[in-house]
Amino acid sequence: MNEIKVETDQPEVLAAIKNSVGDARHVVRELAAVFTERIQPLRLEESESVFNDLTRNIYDLQGLLEFVMELKNGMHYFEGFGMPADPISADSNGLKLFNEMLTSMESRDWVMLADLIEYELSPLLLKEEEWLGDLDEKLKNY
Amino acid sequence: MVFEKNIHVLRQRDSILADEIIQAGQSADINISKSKSGLPTLRIKNIYVHSLYNPQKEAEEWVKSNEQIIASADNIVVFGFGLGYHLSELCKHTDKDITVFEPDPNTLKASLCARDLRSVLSRIKIVTDNAIPYFDGEIVVLTLPSSVKLFMNYYDHVLSRMKSRDIINQGLRIMVVGPVYGGSLEVARYCSSSLIRMGHTVELVDNSRFDETLFYIKEITNGKSHYNALVEQFTHLLSKFFLARCELFQPDIIIALAQAPVTTDCVERIRQYGVKTAYWFVEDYRLMEYWKHIAGSFDHFFTIQKDDFFKKMKQSGLNNYHYLPMAAFPDVHKPVDMFEDEKKYYGSDISFVGAGYYNRKHFFSGLIDHDLKIWGNDWDMRSKLAGFIQRSGSRIDTREIVRIFNASNININLHSSTYHKGVNPFGDFINPRTFEIASCGGFQLVDRRSNLAELFNVDDEIVVFDDLDDIRNKIKHYLENPDEAERIAENGRKRVLRDHTYEKRMEEMLDVIVSAGYESAYWKNDREPVKKLISEAGRETDLGTYLSGFSDQENINLTDIKDRISNEDGVLSRTETIFLMMKELTG
């Protein structure tokens, strides 16, 4: 087990992270499932309802990205518990993908958007969920 | 190499489309790249049509998602060809008939270059235009959305046509009204026969039985005013015949051909029953100006010219016009076997069939150093063409015309003009002869017309000439190269059979009429028995007494009563006033 080095003057940050990781895991799992549901409708139809649902989901995804950025900042205080960067933050993966998805949406390239969700976003969310699980374990042991 | 293999298979099902695809260009908008799975994928105008990651898996899921509706149908229609992944999977999944609509030949070409689609091409029918095939049984429409989005207007149009087809397929009652005489008489017969073959109940009002009367009117007077008055009376009489016939036949749709003796009053009367009315103006609007008086009376006005004619009609406040070019009737206009003596009699190196218009008299004088035969009437037997005019310029019937088209090495087709010395440089519409020669498998040289290239592939299916020098060179070339002429003639025949038959034109016409909004005519429920009406009103009442004046008719409606009141003189009775008010209120 890695040695965890915590800056003791930031106990409220640690508490905030502890409290939110469980919720974040739930949100990521839910988002992964919801986005997976969007893949086929995107490939099969181009209706307003699909577009509206997707817009809502992307808004939620944006919220998750913001949370991950906050988490990243928070983790900085604990030197990451010795963990690698989370998959969404690493190399700005999440941000790049988010921008690609927005571009596809703007150009109404539904096939590309479905591809990004199926082959990039869903695996990324699953990895993120796994990473949050590891973090949760470490926080429990802390 | 893959392209050639695909084209070979496609040619066996649709040689014209195969040629169209070969001739298609390479569009900069179409981009084929390798997907992450290694298979090719397609991007058009920067939008992916298939998955960039795994187009094969995507296609499998497409079929799986549509499984239930595929099972429920007899015919499957697919909008969008793409690279055909979805079609390959569909063909594996079902043995039902599959028709694919794809308007872009460039996309088809790219697909046939990128993938081995032989198993698909041997199974499906591809449609690239608005011609909706006739389907037996239930149809389901599946879409490749990314592809449909690129040609949204086209697919909307096809879908609307397909919905109309449901109505048309149930069979309609159609009345075709022909002229007393003239070129459109045959056209009326061809339309009628085609509609019957399409499964409709058709009544042809054949006014040719009155031609002697019309010719007699010409004989009995030299005075123009007498003649016009008599013709007008005669037209009114024939129009009444038509109306009477309509009431008996109770059509859903009426199609009148150019010069049909139908007055606008009668048309308006018929339209009150909800009957859809169409007029096919198979005339040159520049020479025949009567369109101005009739076009607005019909629901739909079909023409063989567009562009300037459409502008003129629009300026006249009309918006009911549609372009519908002439056609051939392959039951009649067909290749025929002939005995040697027949071939000799009807055949020549070059021939012309048609009347001796001003431009033709001039033009053919420049071809008298050839083995030339001119068939038809109105030629000057004292001119230097006299020796070439067959049977002293007598009329030639259709049976013989078909033989001439078949037996001539080169059929010259020069559209008529009353003021040019040869080819009319502003000629637009295509005469029936163009389609008829091609349908016979005859080789023709036709004068250049602005609307020709959209109906035939010039040089591949038909050859055009611009002037006398040009035609002389082309006559020499094709007489020396009969195989080339034969190949072009065969291509021309295939094109006519595919796109330019009267059956195709009638399909198009009905699609337009029904797509514009169609409900069955309400002949049947509109009229009521006079006896019943009198009995209900009470025989001794004012109303009963008034209605008894209609006892000579079996059934009447409000329009009949209004018409009778309008035709009578004197002061209106109270009952009559009430009927007129009722008519006014009910429209």
XYZ file of C-alpha atoms in Angstrom:
729
model
C 0.000 0.000 0.000
C 1.284 3.413 -0.917
C 2.152 5.753 1.847
C -0.468 8.452 2.045
C 0.738 11.868 2.792
C -1.981 14.254 3.846
C -1.705 17.907 4.472
C -3.353 18.066 7.820
C -4.388 21.675 7.468
C -6.964 20.605 4.842
C -9.269 18.227 6.739
C -12.426 19.799 5.253
C -11.180 18.980 1.740
C -10.573 15.408 2.672
C -14.042 15.207 4.168
C -15.598 16.719 1.069
C -13.840 14.226 -1.174
C -14.801 11.341 1.081
C -18.430 12.375 0.991
C -18.625 12.974 -2.749
C -16.738 10.012 -4.204
C -19.600 7.596 -3.598
C -22.064 9.943 -5.289
C -19.628 10.549 -8.141
C -19.299 6.796 -8.757
C -23.076 6.535 -8.916
C -23.344 9.463 -11.343
C -20.615 8.058 -13.598
C -22.247 4.626 -13.660
C -25.597 6.175 -14.466
C -24.185 8.425 -17.152
C -22.395 5.499 -18.794
C -25.687 3.580 -18.904
C -27.674 6.544 -20.217
C -25.168 7.354 -22.941
C -25.084 3.693 -23.991
C -28.855 3.868 -24.417
C -28.427 6.827 -26.757
C -26.151 5.009 -29.205
C -28.779 3.109 -31.191
C -31.322 5.927 -31.440
C -28.512 8.142 -32.707
C -27.641 5.643 -35.394
C -31.241 4.855 -36.297
C -33.114 8.119 -36.161
C -32.546 11.816 -36.102
C -35.515 12.978 -34.091
C -35.925 16.001 -31.914
C -36.448 13.825 -28.844
C -33.097 12.076 -29.364
C -31.468 15.474 -29.774
C -33.123 16.873 -26.622
C -32.235 13.810 -24.522
C -28.679 14.014 -25.679
C -28.400 17.707 -24.949
C -29.531 16.993 -21.380
C -27.009 14.162 -21.010
C -24.193 16.304 -22.322
C -25.121 18.975 -19.807
C -24.823 16.307 -17.086
C -21.501 15.212 -18.536
C -20.281 18.776 -18.358
C -21.232 18.772 -14.638
C -19.218 15.576 -14.158
C -16.208 17.117 -15.879
C -16.425 20.112 -13.576
C -16.600 17.793 -10.594
C -13.573 15.854 -11.821
C -11.612 19.108 -12.126
C -12.554 19.978 -8.543
C -11.572 16.483 -7.437
C -8.262 16.831 -9.230
C -7.617 20.075 -7.361
C -8.624 18.446 -4.115
C -6.412 15.427 -4.721
C -3.508 17.774 -5.162
C -3.576 18.375 -1.405
C -3.063 14.674 -0.772
C -0.533 14.234 -3.579
C -3.079 11.966 -5.155
C -2.707 9.292 -2.508
C -0.010 8.060 -4.853
C -2.682 7.171 -7.422
C -2.320 7.856 -11.142
C -4.355 10.744 -12.538
C -7.987 9.821 -13.043
C -8.743 8.613 -16.630
C -10.901 11.648 -17.460
C -8.284 14.160 -16.328
C -5.252 12.296 -17.647
C -3.902 14.049 -20.738
C -7.131 16.084 -20.710
C -8.863 13.002 -22.181
C -12.281 14.025 -20.941
C -12.005 17.590 -22.161
C -10.759 16.571 -25.603
C -13.537 14.039 -25.961
C -16.136 16.492 -24.723
C -15.008 19.014 -27.343
C -15.099 16.374 -30.075
C -18.618 15.455 -29.053
C -19.701 19.078 -29.133
C -18.198 19.478 -32.601
C -20.071 16.398 -33.816
C -23.268 17.748 -32.344
C -22.802 21.132 -33.958
C -22.179 19.579 -37.356
C -25.030 17.111 -36.706
C -22.719 14.218 -37.420
C -24.751 11.661 -35.485
C -22.716 8.667 -36.615
C -19.515 10.245 -35.337
C -21.263 11.209 -32.121
C -22.574 7.668 -31.672
C -19.064 6.347 -32.333
C -17.552 8.715 -29.768
C -20.083 7.643 -27.189
C -19.788 3.932 -27.936
C -16.055 3.610 -28.422
C -14.600 6.488 -26.392
C -16.938 7.897 -23.800
C -18.451 4.682 -22.440
C -15.061 2.969 -21.880
C -13.720 6.181 -20.387
C -16.615 6.454 -17.960
C -16.177 2.817 -16.937
C -12.478 3.422 -16.286
C -13.339 6.535 -14.312
C -15.840 4.585 -12.283
C -13.166 1.979 -11.554
C -10.710 4.679 -10.557
C -13.250 6.270 -8.233
C -13.755 2.807 -6.702
C -10.040 2.556 -5.993
C -10.071 6.036 -4.494
C -13.052 5.133 -2.349
C -11.174 2.105 -1.031
C -8.149 4.238 -0.180
C -10.319 6.803 1.567
C -12.005 4.049 3.586
C -8.597 2.848 4.716
C -7.501 6.329 5.577
C -10.999 -4.503 -60.172
C -13.749 -4.667 -57.500
C -15.600 -1.936 -59.379
C -15.596 -3.917 -62.638
C -16.879 -7.024 -60.856
C -19.668 -5.041 -59.210
C -20.610 -3.331 -62.460
C -20.738 -6.677 -64.255
C -23.331 -7.960 -61.779
C -25.285 -4.702 -61.756
C -25.410 -4.622 -65.545
C -27.279 -7.914 -65.559
C -30.077 -6.297 -63.547
C -29.946 -2.686 -64.725
C -27.617 -1.851 -67.579
C -28.683 1.801 -67.757
C -27.807 2.375 -64.123
C -24.530 0.517 -64.657
C -23.652 2.968 -67.437
C -24.812 5.922 -65.368
C -22.499 4.851 -62.551
C -19.564 4.341 -64.913
C -20.077 7.864 -66.198
C -20.460 9.372 -62.722
C -17.614 11.561 -61.572
C -15.532 11.563 -58.437
C -16.944 14.058 -56.022
C -14.651 15.942 -53.669
C -17.458 15.729 -51.112
C -17.167 11.955 -50.939
C -14.375 10.598 -48.827
C -13.603 6.939 -48.240
C -11.164 6.085 -45.461
C -10.202 3.065 -43.410
C -12.207 2.566 -40.237
C -10.502 1.482 -37.018
C -11.675 -2.070 -37.707
C -9.825 -1.973 -41.042
C -12.972 -1.865 -43.197
C -13.635 1.125 -45.439
C -15.980 3.801 -44.176
C -17.675 6.688 -45.914
C -17.870 10.398 -45.192
C -19.918 12.772 -47.346
C -19.643 16.537 -46.908
C -17.663 15.885 -43.714
C -20.459 13.808 -42.181
C -19.911 10.127 -41.482
C -22.383 7.836 -43.203
C -20.959 4.715 -41.522
C -19.090 4.154 -38.299
C -15.474 5.246 -38.201
C -14.823 2.452 -35.725
C -16.755 -0.622 -36.858
C -19.178 -0.269 -39.771
C -19.847 -4.002 -39.868
C -21.046 -4.149 -36.250
C -23.102 -1.034 -36.864
C -24.850 -2.724 -39.806
C -25.571 -5.868 -37.787
C -27.183 -3.750 -35.095
C -29.135 -1.802 -37.719
C -30.724 -5.024 -38.968
C -31.320 -6.275 -35.418
C -33.104 -3.065 -34.473
C -35.337 -3.337 -37.541
C -35.957 -7.084 -37.199
C -39.639 -6.838 -36.284
C -40.698 -4.500 -39.055
C -38.694 -6.483 -41.605
C -40.663 -9.564 -40.562
C -43.982 -7.736 -40.980
C -43.450 -6.641 -44.592
C -43.654 -8.159 -48.050
C -41.369 -5.541 -49.583
C -38.516 -3.693 -47.996
C -37.607 -0.211 -49.121
C -34.318 1.246 -47.941
C -33.484 4.942 -48.184
C -29.730 5.384 -48.657
C -27.079 3.111 -50.138
C -23.940 4.318 -48.357
C -21.258 1.666 -48.701
C -23.931 -1.006 -48.510
C -22.963 -2.576 -45.149
C -26.569 -2.427 -43.967
C -27.722 -3.886 -47.281
C -25.306 -6.818 -47.092
C -26.651 -7.635 -43.643
C -30.244 -7.155 -44.766
C -29.746 -9.535 -47.700
C -28.348 -12.145 -45.302
C -31.288 -11.672 -42.969
C -34.211 -11.836 -45.399
C -35.092 -13.127 -48.848
C -37.820 -10.511 -49.349
C -37.684 -8.039 -52.229
C -35.466 -5.081 -51.426
C -35.604 -1.725 -53.226
C -32.992 0.866 -52.404
C -33.420 4.572 -53.174
C -30.182 6.466 -53.669
C -30.235 9.656 -55.728
C -26.497 10.191 -55.939
C -24.634 8.225 -58.643
C -21.326 9.491 -57.244
C -22.021 7.753 -53.938
C -22.941 4.569 -55.789
C -19.730 4.759 -57.764
C -17.651 5.278 -54.626
C -19.350 2.297 -52.977
C -18.844 0.017 -55.917
C -15.166 1.007 -55.969
C -14.726 0.410 -52.244
C -16.459 -2.896 -51.543
C -17.334 -6.171 -53.203
C -21.103 -5.808 -53.352
C -21.910 -8.498 -55.889
C -24.167 -10.468 -53.573
C -26.107 -7.311 -52.772
C -26.317 -6.046 -56.349
C -27.662 -9.364 -57.574
C -30.487 -9.151 -55.035
C -31.681 -5.562 -54.813
C -33.302 -3.044 -57.118
C -31.764 0.419 -57.046
C -33.816 3.516 -57.826
C -32.012 6.798 -58.441
C -34.934 9.007 -59.500
C -38.525 9.757 -58.507
C -39.946 6.732 -60.294
C -41.584 4.678 -57.591
C -41.890 1.039 -58.598
C -45.172 -0.772 -58.085
C -45.030 -3.091 -55.093
C -47.210 -6.069 -54.310
C -48.171 -6.298 -50.653
C -47.038 -4.484 -47.547
C -44.051 -2.120 -47.722
C -41.784 -1.004 -44.915
C -39.294 1.816 -45.254
C -35.948 1.532 -43.484
C -33.524 4.409 -43.512
C -29.833 5.002 -43.287
C -30.370 8.333 -41.503
C -26.955 9.780 -42.199
C -27.498 9.227 -45.904
C -31.095 10.462 -45.926
C -30.057 13.717 -44.247
C -27.872 14.553 -47.234
C -30.794 14.389 -49.680
C -33.708 15.240 -47.424
C -35.881 16.835 -50.136
C -35.488 13.854 -52.407
C -36.497 11.360 -49.735
C -39.409 13.509 -48.542
C -40.647 13.568 -52.095
C -40.251 9.804 -52.516
C -42.064 9.170 -49.243
C -44.953 11.395 -50.226
C -45.161 9.583 -53.563
C -45.161 6.233 -51.817
C -48.058 7.290 -49.611
C -49.972 8.349 -52.717
C -49.273 4.964 -54.178
C -51.315 3.315 -51.461
C -54.339 5.153 -52.798
C -53.451 4.592 -56.432
C -52.833 0.891 -55.856
C -56.393 0.434 -54.692
C -57.453 1.221 -58.271
C -59.145 4.376 -59.491
C -61.956 5.144 -61.895
C -60.383 7.247 -64.592
C -61.990 8.842 -67.599
C -59.692 9.729 -70.497
C -61.063 12.257 -72.965
C -59.537 12.365 -76.427
C -59.870 14.928 -79.212
C -61.981 14.550 -82.334
C -58.867 14.172 -84.444
C -55.158 14.994 -84.394
C -51.962 13.710 -82.837
C -53.283 13.532 -79.296
C -55.965 11.049 -80.356
C -53.397 8.247 -80.357
C -51.925 9.585 -77.141
C -55.362 9.320 -75.486
C -55.583 5.674 -76.558
C -52.090 4.919 -75.273
C -52.881 6.613 -71.955
C -56.104 4.665 -71.627
C -54.449 1.305 -72.390
C -51.602 2.041 -69.985
C -54.006 2.936 -67.188
C -55.979 -0.262 -67.736
C -52.766 -2.251 -67.558
C -51.948 -0.495 -64.288
C -55.148 -1.921 -62.825
C -57.489 1.061 -63.027
C -61.040 1.123 -64.330
C -60.882 3.315 -67.401
C -63.400 4.828 -69.758
C -62.004 6.335 -72.934
C -64.237 9.028 -74.381
C -63.312 8.472 -77.998
C -64.465 11.554 -79.844
C -62.917 10.408 -83.108
C -66.339 8.999 -84.038
C -67.378 12.620 -84.625
C -64.530 13.529 -86.954
C -66.685 13.431 -90.092
C -69.072 15.958 -88.579
C -66.208 18.297 -87.785
C -64.798 17.950 -91.293
C -68.303 18.507 -92.659
C -68.535 21.803 -90.786
C -65.377 22.847 -92.602
C -66.955 21.911 -95.904
C -70.292 23.626 -95.531
C -69.044 27.128 -94.929
C -66.314 29.453 -96.085
C -67.239 32.113 -93.558
C -64.988 32.166 -90.546
C -67.698 33.439 -88.206
C -70.095 30.690 -89.305
C -67.391 28.116 -88.938
C -66.358 29.296 -85.472
C -69.958 29.456 -84.281
C -70.656 25.949 -85.554
C -67.496 24.533 -84.031
C -68.378 26.189 -80.736
C -71.859 24.670 -80.801
C -70.398 21.326 -81.752
C -67.878 21.517 -78.908
C -70.685 22.333 -76.479
C -72.619 19.333 -77.696
C -69.636 16.992 -77.295
C -68.965 18.492 -73.909
C -72.524 17.659 -72.863
C -71.967 14.102 -74.103
C -68.891 13.977 -71.947
C -70.813 15.274 -68.946
C -73.556 12.721 -69.427
C -70.959 9.981 -69.740
C -69.257 11.194 -66.589
C -72.441 11.019 -64.575
C -72.892 7.447 -65.649
C -69.276 6.318 -65.222
C -68.660 8.416 -62.074
C -64.901 8.814 -62.378
C -62.476 9.740 -59.608
C -60.116 11.384 -62.086
C -60.565 12.878 -65.539
C -57.634 13.196 -67.913
C -58.284 15.339 -70.971
C -55.846 15.315 -73.860
C -54.994 18.353 -75.962
C -57.913 19.505 -78.137
C -60.414 17.390 -76.193
C -63.863 18.958 -76.680
C -64.510 19.761 -73.049
C -65.740 23.216 -72.112
C -64.525 24.926 -68.971
C -68.138 25.069 -67.711
C -68.346 21.301 -67.848
C -65.003 20.917 -66.110
C -66.112 23.208 -63.317
C -69.343 21.260 -62.978
C -67.431 17.993 -62.713
C -65.033 19.432 -60.158
C -67.987 20.130 -57.875
C -68.246 16.395 -57.376
C -64.711 16.276 -56.051
C -63.443 14.730 -59.262
C -59.779 15.564 -59.868
C -59.235 16.957 -63.337
C -56.049 16.923 -65.375
C -55.214 18.206 -68.826
C -52.216 16.992 -70.795
C -51.330 19.820 -73.142
C -49.224 17.921 -75.667
C -48.839 21.034 -77.811
C -46.282 23.749 -78.461
C -47.555 26.658 -76.349
C -45.950 29.110 -78.751
C -48.203 27.939 -81.560
C -51.305 26.928 -79.622
C -52.393 29.680 -77.312
C -55.675 28.182 -76.148
C -53.919 27.065 -72.965
C -54.627 30.575 -71.655
C -58.357 29.859 -71.619
C -58.353 26.374 -70.174
C -55.321 25.829 -67.932
C -56.895 27.430 -64.868
C -60.039 25.330 -65.080
C -58.257 22.068 -64.368
C -56.744 20.933 -61.088
C -53.549 19.955 -62.888
C -52.167 21.110 -66.193
C -49.437 18.894 -67.634
C -47.175 20.220 -70.347
C -44.395 19.016 -72.625
C -42.552 22.313 -72.201
C -41.303 24.051 -69.090
C -38.904 26.976 -68.454
C -40.370 29.855 -70.523
C -43.799 28.252 -70.602
C -43.829 27.917 -66.823
C -42.798 31.551 -66.514
C -45.694 32.571 -68.730
C -48.165 30.488 -66.772
C -46.871 31.868 -63.516
C -47.283 35.393 -64.859
C -50.861 34.436 -65.687
C -51.442 33.553 -62.053
C -51.369 29.788 -62.585
C -49.559 27.367 -60.313
C -51.099 24.044 -61.320
C -48.579 23.135 -64.029
C -46.270 20.116 -64.224
C -43.799 19.003 -66.837
C -44.658 15.655 -68.434
C -42.796 14.858 -71.634
C -44.133 12.668 -74.416
C -43.425 8.936 -74.483
C -43.691 5.717 -76.486
C -46.127 2.810 -76.277
C -43.924 -0.280 -76.566
C -46.816 -2.609 -77.418
C -47.013 -0.713 -80.690
C -43.606 0.929 -81.019
C -41.459 -2.174 -81.043
C -38.920 -4.057 -83.130
C -40.680 -6.073 -85.836
C -39.574 -8.913 -88.060
C -40.117 -8.165 -91.724
C -39.865 -10.114 -94.950
C -37.122 -9.042 -97.362
C -39.562 -7.324 -99.698
C -41.024 -5.368 -96.776
C -37.548 -4.341 -95.659
C -36.818 -3.174 -99.158
C -40.097 -1.307 -99.441
C -39.913 0.488 -96.110
C -36.136 0.671 -95.800
C -33.556 3.183 -97.011
C -30.257 4.606 -95.866
C -32.027 7.611 -94.445
C -35.705 8.231 -93.961
C -38.059 10.787 -92.562
C -41.635 10.330 -91.382
C -43.739 13.433 -90.844
C -45.576 16.306 -92.427
C -43.890 18.695 -94.856
C -43.346 21.722 -92.658
C -41.453 24.750 -93.934
C -38.144 23.892 -92.248
C -38.269 20.275 -93.384
C -38.817 21.202 -97.028
C -35.694 23.320 -96.914
C -33.619 20.946 -94.877
C -34.245 17.759 -96.820
C -33.364 19.477 -100.075
C -29.805 19.299 -98.768
C -29.906 15.511 -98.475
C -31.139 14.451 -101.890
C -27.793 12.965 -102.845
C -28.584 10.137 -100.393
C -30.797 7.074 -100.533
C -33.609 9.093 -98.925
C -37.269 8.243 -98.396
C -39.751 10.804 -97.111
C -43.048 9.530 -95.742
C -46.027 11.651 -94.777
C -48.394 14.312 -96.027
C -48.288 18.015 -96.838
C -45.197 17.794 -99.046
C -44.919 19.697 -102.301
C -45.002 17.164 -105.104
C -43.720 19.814 -107.529
C -40.551 20.450 -105.552
C -37.172 18.778 -106.086
C -38.059 16.485 -103.185
C -40.915 14.953 -105.181
C -38.875 11.936 -106.239
C -38.158 11.091 -102.625
C -41.685 11.479 -101.280
C -43.298 8.093 -100.932
C -46.829 7.296 -102.090
C -47.322 10.859 -103.320
C -47.375 12.224 -99.825
C -50.326 10.223 -98.499
C -50.838 9.752 -94.747
C -49.019 6.818 -93.191
C -50.614 4.819 -90.408
C -48.890 3.774 -87.201
C -48.376 0.167 -88.296
C -46.401 1.294 -91.318
C -44.536 3.996 -89.431
C -43.217 1.326 -87.066
C -41.983 -0.644 -90.087
C -40.228 2.396 -91.505
C -38.514 3.074 -88.171
C -37.397 -0.557 -88.111
C -36.243 -0.793 -91.698
C -34.338 2.500 -92.063
C -30.631 2.549 -91.405
C -30.951 6.105 -90.136
C -34.220 7.733 -89.090
C -33.989 11.482 -89.286
C -36.077 13.286 -86.725
C -36.341 16.995 -87.431
C -38.805 18.823 -85.183
C -41.158 21.023 -87.168
C -40.812 24.754 -87.492
C -42.824 27.137 -89.582
C -40.205 29.853 -89.723
C -36.703 28.334 -89.604
C -34.949 26.941 -92.641
C -33.601 23.917 -90.797
C -33.015 23.224 -87.124
C -34.882 25.499 -84.745
C -32.057 26.761 -82.498
C -34.544 27.514 -79.703
C -36.352 24.181 -79.832
C -37.114 22.788 -76.411
C -39.754 20.028 -76.198
C -39.250 16.506 -77.517
C -41.713 15.137 -80.053
C -43.306 11.683 -79.704
C -41.318 10.451 -82.702
C -38.096 10.667 -80.661
C -39.423 8.129 -78.167
C -41.200 6.020 -80.768
C -38.141 5.540 -82.998
C -36.053 4.626 -79.966
C -38.722 2.244 -78.680
C -38.703 0.487 -82.065
C -34.957 -0.013 -81.697
C -34.429 2.299 -84.655
C -31.337 4.455 -84.970
C -32.107 8.166 -85.179
C -30.410 11.465 -85.705
C -32.482 14.108 -83.971
C -32.104 17.875 -84.065
C -30.720 19.370 -80.861
C -33.427 20.304 -78.342
C -32.805 21.928 -74.987
C -34.820 19.297 -73.079
C -33.277 16.273 -74.765
C -30.218 15.705 -72.593
C -32.291 15.153 -69.458
C -34.257 12.388 -71.151
C -31.507 10.589 -73.059
C -27.749 10.309 -72.711
C -26.658 12.073 -75.871
C -24.190 10.067 -78.018
C -24.757 6.951 -75.948
C -28.526 6.531 -76.351
C -29.294 9.026 -79.085
C -27.317 11.171 -81.544
C -28.109 14.822 -82.201
C -27.303 17.159 -85.071
C -27.097 20.931 -85.181
C -27.315 21.761 -88.865
C -27.054 20.365 -92.361
C -23.255 20.056 -92.370
C -23.348 18.264 -89.056
C -25.999 15.792 -90.122
C -24.205 15.049 -93.382
C -21.045 14.151 -91.450
C -23.016 12.030 -89.024
C -24.948 10.239 -91.735
C -21.628 9.309 -93.367
C -20.147 8.176 -90.059
C -23.059 5.993 -88.980
C -23.629 4.460 -92.400
C -19.971 3.422 -92.290
C -20.274 2.209 -88.689
C -23.539 0.292 -88.460
C -22.453 -1.596 -85.316
C -22.018 1.659 -83.448
C -25.430 2.838 -84.641
C -26.969 -0.465 -83.562
C -25.433 -0.211 -80.089
C -26.746 3.340 -79.624
C -30.191 2.325 -80.867
C -30.274 -0.578 -78.431
C -29.295 1.731 -75.562
C -31.991 4.164 -76.647
C -34.590 1.415 -76.649
C -33.582 0.291 -73.148
C -33.862 3.854 -71.922
C -37.343 4.278 -73.343
C -38.536 0.991 -71.882
C -37.204 2.033 -68.501
C -38.190 5.685 -68.355
C -40.255 6.897 -71.266
C -43.339 4.773 -71.718
C -46.908 6.031 -71.417
C -47.234 3.769 -68.413
C -44.419 5.710 -66.733
C -46.086 8.989 -67.672
C -49.422 7.854 -66.262
C -47.697 6.765 -63.043
C -46.143 10.192 -62.816
C -49.422 11.930 -63.547
C -51.378 9.950 -60.956
C -48.614 10.449 -58.404
C -48.852 14.212 -58.905
C -52.649 14.235 -58.740
C -52.889 12.051 -55.648
C -49.913 13.619 -53.850
C -51.616 17.005 -54.117
C -54.352 15.732 -51.820
C -56.906 13.248 -52.895
C -60.309 12.114 -51.734
C -62.718 9.934 -53.648
C -65.269 11.819 -55.696
C -68.641 11.924 -53.992
C -70.809 10.989 -56.925
C -72.503 8.157 -55.203
C -73.970 9.840 -52.173
C -74.718 13.211 -53.651
C -77.884 12.627 -55.677
C -81.133 11.425 -54.250
C -84.166 9.886 -55.962
C -86.692 12.521 -57.023
C -89.609 10.291 -55.997
C -88.244 9.965 -52.492
C -87.707 13.723 -52.191
C -91.297 14.452 -53.341
C -92.697 11.921 -50.959
C -90.735 13.368 -48.050
C -91.771 16.920 -48.909
C -95.410 15.954 -49.398
C -96.880 15.849 -52.893
C -99.299 18.711 -52.257
C -96.848 21.097 -50.634
C -95.094 23.954 -52.495
C -91.828 22.064 -52.263
C -93.359 18.786 -53.448
C -95.015 20.555 -56.360
C -91.762 22.228 -57.282
C -89.765 18.975 -57.089
C -92.311 17.192 -59.272
C -90.955 19.392 -62.057
C -87.885 17.122 -61.941
C -89.859 13.908 -62.446
C -88.153 13.400 -65.812
C -84.961 12.644 -63.856
C -84.356 9.751 -61.560
C -81.925 11.419 -59.125
C -81.113 15.060 -58.451
C -79.018 17.215 -56.171
C -78.856 20.877 -55.249
C -76.584 21.696 -58.194
C -79.163 20.268 -60.628
C -81.875 22.416 -59.079
C -79.683 25.511 -59.148
C -78.743 24.862 -62.789
C -82.388 24.599 -63.788
C -83.293 27.810 -61.943
C -80.363 29.610 -63.611
C -81.500 28.508 -67.054
C -85.101 29.682 -66.610
C -86.459 33.187 -67.094
C -89.006 35.044 -64.970
C -89.441 36.011 -61.340
C -88.029 33.632 -58.723
C -90.597 31.784 -56.616
C -90.143 31.538 -52.839
C -89.048 27.879 -53.168
C -86.527 28.755 -55.859
C -85.132 31.587 -53.738
C -84.668 29.209 -50.811
C -82.878 26.666 -53.042
C -80.527 29.346 -54.386
C -79.774 30.505 -50.853
C -79.088 26.903 -49.800
C -76.752 26.458 -52.737
C -75.004 29.693 -51.869
C -74.516 28.591 -48.269
C -73.287 25.091 -49.095
C -70.992 26.311 -51.879
